[in-house]
C-alpha atoms as an extended CHARMM CRD file, in Angstrom:
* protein
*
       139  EXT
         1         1  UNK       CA            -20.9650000000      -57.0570000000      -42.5000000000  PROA      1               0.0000000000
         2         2  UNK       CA            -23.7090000000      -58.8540000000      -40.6190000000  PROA      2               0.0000000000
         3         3  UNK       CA            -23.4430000000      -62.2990000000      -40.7640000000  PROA      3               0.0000000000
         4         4  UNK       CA            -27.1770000000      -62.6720000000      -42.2830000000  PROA      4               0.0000000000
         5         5  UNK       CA            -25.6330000000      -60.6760000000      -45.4170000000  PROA      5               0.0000000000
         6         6  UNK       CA            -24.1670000000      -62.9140000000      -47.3910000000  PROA      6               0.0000000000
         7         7  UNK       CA            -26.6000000000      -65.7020000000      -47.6940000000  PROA      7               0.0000000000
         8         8  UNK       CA            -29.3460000000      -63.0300000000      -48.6350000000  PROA      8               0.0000000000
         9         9  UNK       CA            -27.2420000000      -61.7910000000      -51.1330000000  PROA      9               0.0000000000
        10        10  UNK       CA            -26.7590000000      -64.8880000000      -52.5310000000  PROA      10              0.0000000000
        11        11  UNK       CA            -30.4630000000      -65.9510000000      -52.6890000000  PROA      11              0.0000000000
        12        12  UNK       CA            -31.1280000000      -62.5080000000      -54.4770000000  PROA      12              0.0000000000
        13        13  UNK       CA            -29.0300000000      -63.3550000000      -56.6320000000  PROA      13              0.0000000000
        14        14  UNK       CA            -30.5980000000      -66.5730000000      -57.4590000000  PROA      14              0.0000000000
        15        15  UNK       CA            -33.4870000000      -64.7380000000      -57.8320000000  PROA      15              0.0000000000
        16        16  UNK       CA            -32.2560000000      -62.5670000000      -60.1150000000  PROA      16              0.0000000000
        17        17  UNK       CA            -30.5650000000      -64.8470000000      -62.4420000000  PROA      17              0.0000000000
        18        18  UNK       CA            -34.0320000000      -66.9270000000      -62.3870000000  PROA      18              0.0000000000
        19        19  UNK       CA            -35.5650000000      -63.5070000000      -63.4600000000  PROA      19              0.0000000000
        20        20  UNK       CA            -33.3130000000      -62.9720000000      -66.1940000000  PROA      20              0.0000000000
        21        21  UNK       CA            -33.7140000000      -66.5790000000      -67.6040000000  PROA      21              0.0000000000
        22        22  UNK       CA            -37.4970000000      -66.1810000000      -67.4650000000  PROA      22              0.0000000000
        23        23  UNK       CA            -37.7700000000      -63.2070000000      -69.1510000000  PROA      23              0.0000000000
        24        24  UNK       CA            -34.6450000000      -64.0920000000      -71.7620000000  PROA      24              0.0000000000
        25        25  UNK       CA            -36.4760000000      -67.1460000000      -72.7130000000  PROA      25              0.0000000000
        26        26  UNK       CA            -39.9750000000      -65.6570000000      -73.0030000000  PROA      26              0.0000000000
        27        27  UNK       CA            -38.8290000000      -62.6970000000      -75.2380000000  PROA      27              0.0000000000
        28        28  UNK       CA            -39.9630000000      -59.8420000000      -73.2200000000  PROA      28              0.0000000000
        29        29  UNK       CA            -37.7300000000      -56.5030000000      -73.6040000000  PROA      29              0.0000000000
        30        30  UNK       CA            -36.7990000000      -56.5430000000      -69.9510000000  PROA      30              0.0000000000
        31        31  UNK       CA            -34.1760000000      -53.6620000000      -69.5660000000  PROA      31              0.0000000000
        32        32  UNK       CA            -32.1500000000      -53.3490000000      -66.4410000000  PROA      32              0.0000000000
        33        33  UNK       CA            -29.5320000000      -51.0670000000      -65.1720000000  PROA      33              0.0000000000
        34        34  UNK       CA            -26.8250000000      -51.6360000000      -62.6350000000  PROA      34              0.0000000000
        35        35  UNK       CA            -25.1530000000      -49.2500000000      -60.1510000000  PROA      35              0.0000000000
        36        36  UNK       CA            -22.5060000000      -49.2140000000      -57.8580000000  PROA      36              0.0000000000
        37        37  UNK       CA            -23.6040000000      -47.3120000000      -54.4300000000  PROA      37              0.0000000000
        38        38  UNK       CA            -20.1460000000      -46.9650000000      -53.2160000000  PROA      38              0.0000000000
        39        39  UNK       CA            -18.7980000000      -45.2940000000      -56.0560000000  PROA      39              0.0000000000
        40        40  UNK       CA            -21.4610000000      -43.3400000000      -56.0310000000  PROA      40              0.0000000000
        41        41  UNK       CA            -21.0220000000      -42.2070000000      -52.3380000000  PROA      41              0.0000000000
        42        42  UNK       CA            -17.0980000000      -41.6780000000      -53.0440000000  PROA      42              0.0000000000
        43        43  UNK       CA            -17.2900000000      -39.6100000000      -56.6400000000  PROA      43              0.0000000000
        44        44  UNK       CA            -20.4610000000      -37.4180000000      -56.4910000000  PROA      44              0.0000000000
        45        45  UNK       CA            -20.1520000000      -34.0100000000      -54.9660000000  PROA      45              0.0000000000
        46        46  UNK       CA            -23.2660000000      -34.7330000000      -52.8320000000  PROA      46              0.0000000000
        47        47  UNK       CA            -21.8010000000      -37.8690000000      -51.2560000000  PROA      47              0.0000000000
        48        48  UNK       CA            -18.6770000000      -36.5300000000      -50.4680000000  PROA      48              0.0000000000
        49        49  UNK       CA            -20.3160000000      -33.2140000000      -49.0450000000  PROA      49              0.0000000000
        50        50  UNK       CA            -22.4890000000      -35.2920000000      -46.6550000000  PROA      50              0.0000000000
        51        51  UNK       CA            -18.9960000000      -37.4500000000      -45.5570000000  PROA      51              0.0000000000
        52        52  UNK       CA            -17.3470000000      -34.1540000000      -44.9310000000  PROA      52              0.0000000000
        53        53  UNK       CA            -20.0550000000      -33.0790000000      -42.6290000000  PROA      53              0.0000000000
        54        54  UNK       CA            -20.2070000000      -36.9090000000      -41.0730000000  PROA      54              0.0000000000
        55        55  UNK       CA            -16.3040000000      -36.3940000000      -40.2670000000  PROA      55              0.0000000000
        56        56  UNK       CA            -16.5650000000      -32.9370000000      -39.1310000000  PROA      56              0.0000000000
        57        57  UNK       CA            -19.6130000000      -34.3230000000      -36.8900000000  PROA      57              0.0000000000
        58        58  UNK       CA            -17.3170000000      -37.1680000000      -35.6700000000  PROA      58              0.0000000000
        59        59  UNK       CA            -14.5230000000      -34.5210000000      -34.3090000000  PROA      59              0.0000000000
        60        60  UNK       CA            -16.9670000000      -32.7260000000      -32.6930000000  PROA      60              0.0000000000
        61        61  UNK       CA            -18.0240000000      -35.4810000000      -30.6690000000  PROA      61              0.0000000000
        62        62  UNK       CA            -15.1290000000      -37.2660000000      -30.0880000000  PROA      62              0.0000000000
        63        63  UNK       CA            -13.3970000000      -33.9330000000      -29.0060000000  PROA      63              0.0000000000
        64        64  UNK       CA            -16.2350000000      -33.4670000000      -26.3770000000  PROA      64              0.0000000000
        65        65  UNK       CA            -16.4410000000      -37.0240000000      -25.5700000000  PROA      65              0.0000000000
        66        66  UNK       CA            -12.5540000000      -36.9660000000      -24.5850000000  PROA      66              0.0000000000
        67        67  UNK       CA            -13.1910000000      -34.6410000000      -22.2630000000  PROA      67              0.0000000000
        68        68  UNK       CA            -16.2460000000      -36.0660000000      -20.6500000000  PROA      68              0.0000000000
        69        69  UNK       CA            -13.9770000000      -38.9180000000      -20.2960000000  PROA      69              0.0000000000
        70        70  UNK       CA            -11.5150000000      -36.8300000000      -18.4960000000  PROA      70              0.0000000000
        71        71  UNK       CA            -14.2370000000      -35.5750000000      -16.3080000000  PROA      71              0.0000000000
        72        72  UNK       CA            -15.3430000000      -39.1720000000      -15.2960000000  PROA      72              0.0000000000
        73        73  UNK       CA            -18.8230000000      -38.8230000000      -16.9180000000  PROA      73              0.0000000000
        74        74  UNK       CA            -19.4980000000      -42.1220000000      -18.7090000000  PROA      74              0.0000000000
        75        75  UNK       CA            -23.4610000000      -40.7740000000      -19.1800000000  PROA      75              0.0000000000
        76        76  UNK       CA            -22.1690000000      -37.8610000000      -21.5750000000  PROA      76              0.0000000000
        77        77  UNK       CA            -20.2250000000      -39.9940000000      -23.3550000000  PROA      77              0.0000000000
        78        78  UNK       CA            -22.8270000000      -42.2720000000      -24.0810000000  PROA      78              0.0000000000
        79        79  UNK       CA            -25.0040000000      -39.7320000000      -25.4480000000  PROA      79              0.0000000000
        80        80  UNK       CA            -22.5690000000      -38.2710000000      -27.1080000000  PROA      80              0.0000000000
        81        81  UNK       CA            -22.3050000000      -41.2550000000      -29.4550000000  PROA      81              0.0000000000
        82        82  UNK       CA            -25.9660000000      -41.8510000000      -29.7860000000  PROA      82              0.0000000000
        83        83  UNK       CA            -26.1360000000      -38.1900000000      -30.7760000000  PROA      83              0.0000000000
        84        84  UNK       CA            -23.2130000000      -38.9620000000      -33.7180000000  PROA      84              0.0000000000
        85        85  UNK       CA            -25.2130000000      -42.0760000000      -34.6240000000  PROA      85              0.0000000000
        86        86  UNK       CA            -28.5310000000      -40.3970000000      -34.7570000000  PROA      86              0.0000000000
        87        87  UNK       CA            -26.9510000000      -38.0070000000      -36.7760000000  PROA      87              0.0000000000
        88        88  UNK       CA            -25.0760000000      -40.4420000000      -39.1500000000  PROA      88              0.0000000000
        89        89  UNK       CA            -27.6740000000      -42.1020000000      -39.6750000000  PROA      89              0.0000000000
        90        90  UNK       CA            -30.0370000000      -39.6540000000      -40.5590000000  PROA      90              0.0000000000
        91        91  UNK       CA            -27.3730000000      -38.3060000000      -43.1750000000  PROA      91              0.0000000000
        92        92  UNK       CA            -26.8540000000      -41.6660000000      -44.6130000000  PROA      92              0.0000000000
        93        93  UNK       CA            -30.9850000000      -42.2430000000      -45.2480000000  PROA      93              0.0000000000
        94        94  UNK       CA            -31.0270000000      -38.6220000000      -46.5980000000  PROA      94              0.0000000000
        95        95  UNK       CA            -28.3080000000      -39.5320000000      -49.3970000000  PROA      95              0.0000000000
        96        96  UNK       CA            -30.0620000000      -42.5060000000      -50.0050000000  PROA      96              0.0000000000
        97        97  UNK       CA            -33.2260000000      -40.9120000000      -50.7190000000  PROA      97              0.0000000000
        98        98  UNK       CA            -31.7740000000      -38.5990000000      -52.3640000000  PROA      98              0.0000000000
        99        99  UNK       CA            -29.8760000000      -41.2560000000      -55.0030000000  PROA      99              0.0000000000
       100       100  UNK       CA            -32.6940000000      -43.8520000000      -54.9140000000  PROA      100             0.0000000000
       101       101  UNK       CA            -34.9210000000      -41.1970000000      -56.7320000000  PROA      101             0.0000000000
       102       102  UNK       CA            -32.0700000000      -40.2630000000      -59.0710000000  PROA      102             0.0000000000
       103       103  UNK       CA            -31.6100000000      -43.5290000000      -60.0690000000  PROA      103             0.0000000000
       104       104  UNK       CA            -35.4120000000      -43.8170000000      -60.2550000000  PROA      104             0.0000000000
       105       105  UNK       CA            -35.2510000000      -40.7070000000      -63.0320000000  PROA      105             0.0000000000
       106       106  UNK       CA            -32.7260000000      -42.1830000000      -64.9980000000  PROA      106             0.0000000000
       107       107  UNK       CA            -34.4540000000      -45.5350000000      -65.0070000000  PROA      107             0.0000000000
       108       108  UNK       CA            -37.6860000000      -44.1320000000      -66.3600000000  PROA      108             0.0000000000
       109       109  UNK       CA            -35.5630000000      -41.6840000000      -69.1460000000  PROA      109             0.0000000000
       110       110  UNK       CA            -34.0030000000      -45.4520000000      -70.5590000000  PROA      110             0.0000000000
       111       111  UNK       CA            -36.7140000000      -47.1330000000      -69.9880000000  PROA      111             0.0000000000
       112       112  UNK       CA            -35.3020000000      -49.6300000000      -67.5940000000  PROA      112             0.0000000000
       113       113  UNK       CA            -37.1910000000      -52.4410000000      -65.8050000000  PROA      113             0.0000000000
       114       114  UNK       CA            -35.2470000000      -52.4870000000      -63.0740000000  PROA      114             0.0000000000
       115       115  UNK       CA            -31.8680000000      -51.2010000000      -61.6220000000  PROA      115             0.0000000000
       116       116  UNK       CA            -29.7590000000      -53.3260000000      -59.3770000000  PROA      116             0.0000000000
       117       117  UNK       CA            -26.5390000000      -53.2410000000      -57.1270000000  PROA      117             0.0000000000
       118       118  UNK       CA            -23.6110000000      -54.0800000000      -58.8560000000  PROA      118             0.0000000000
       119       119  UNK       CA            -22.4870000000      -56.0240000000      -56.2760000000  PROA      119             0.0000000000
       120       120  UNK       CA            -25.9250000000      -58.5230000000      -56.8250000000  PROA      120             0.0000000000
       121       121  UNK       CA            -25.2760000000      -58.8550000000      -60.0310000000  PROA      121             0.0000000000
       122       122  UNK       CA            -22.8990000000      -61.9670000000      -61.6620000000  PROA      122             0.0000000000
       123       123  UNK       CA            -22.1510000000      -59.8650000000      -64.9550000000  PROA      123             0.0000000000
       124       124  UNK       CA            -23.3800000000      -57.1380000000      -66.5240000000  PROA      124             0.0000000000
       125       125  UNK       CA            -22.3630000000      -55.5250000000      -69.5720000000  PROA      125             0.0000000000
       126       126  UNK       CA            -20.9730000000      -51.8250000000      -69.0540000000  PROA      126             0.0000000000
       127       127  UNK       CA            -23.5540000000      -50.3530000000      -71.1230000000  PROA      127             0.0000000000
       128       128  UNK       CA            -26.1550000000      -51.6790000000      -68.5230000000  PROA      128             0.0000000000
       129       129  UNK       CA            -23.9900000000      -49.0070000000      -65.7740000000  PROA      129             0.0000000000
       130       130  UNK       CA            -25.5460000000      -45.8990000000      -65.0050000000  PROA      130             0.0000000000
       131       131  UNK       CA            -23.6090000000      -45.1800000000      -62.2290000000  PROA      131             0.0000000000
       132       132  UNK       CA            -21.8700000000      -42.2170000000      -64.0910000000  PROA      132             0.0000000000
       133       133  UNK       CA            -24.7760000000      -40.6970000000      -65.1850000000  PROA      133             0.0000000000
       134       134  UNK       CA            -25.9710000000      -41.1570000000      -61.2170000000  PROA      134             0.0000000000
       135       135  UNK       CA            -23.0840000000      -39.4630000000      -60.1600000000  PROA      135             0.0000000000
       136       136  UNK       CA            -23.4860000000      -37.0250000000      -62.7650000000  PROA      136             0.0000000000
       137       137  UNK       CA            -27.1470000000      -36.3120000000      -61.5670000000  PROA      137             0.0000000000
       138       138  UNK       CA            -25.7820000000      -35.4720000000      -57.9680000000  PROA      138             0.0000000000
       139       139  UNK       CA            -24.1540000000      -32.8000000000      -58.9050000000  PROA      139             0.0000000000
């Protein structure tokens, strides 16, 4: 984790609680969801397709960068791992996409306000977790 990370997660969740009070004490019907990204990533068959191709990716390059090293060239080597981190990367902002907007439908079906990490949240009742029916979605 980057050292930045924790004190922004704690401020957002300042925020959050603050958000929560406000709109508890003014009686609005704020709705909000929670979800849990890593399960997500882990159960759905999308998530672990994409890992499956980030691993397969990973041998690939490590099996060619092993024997660039043998061959003395450092300069293949290092593109070899930007080419696995380009790649990585771009499969890890497709998934994301690709769950943001699910969670984004299933928000708008309940009627949620807004849909947060788990991990940002200090409680949250189960019934508030749509993380199965996210998983479900990615199917």
């Amino acid at each position: 984790m980057k050292p930045w990370f924790y004190p922004v997660l704690a401020i957002l969740g300042v925020i959050l609680l603050a958000m929560v009070l406000v709109f508890t004490i003014t009686g609005s019907n704020f709705r909000i969801g929670v979800v849990d990204p890593g399960k997500i990533i882990s159960e759905s068959k999308l998530g672990k397709s994409y890992a499956e191709e980030v691993n397969a990716k990973r041998t690939e390059i490590l099996t060619k960068a092993k024997k660039a090293e043998e061959e003395k060239d450092q300069a293949e080597v290092t593109k070899l791992i930007k080419e696995f981190e380009k790649f990585a990367q771009e499969k890890q902002d497709d998934f994301a996409k690709k769950m943001n907007n699910k969670i984004a439908e299933i928000a708008k079906k309940k009627r949620l306000k807004a849909v947060f990490p788990e991990n940002v949240v200090n409680y949250a009742n189960k019934t508030v977790d749509i993380t199965d029916e996210v998983i479900k979605a990615l199917e």
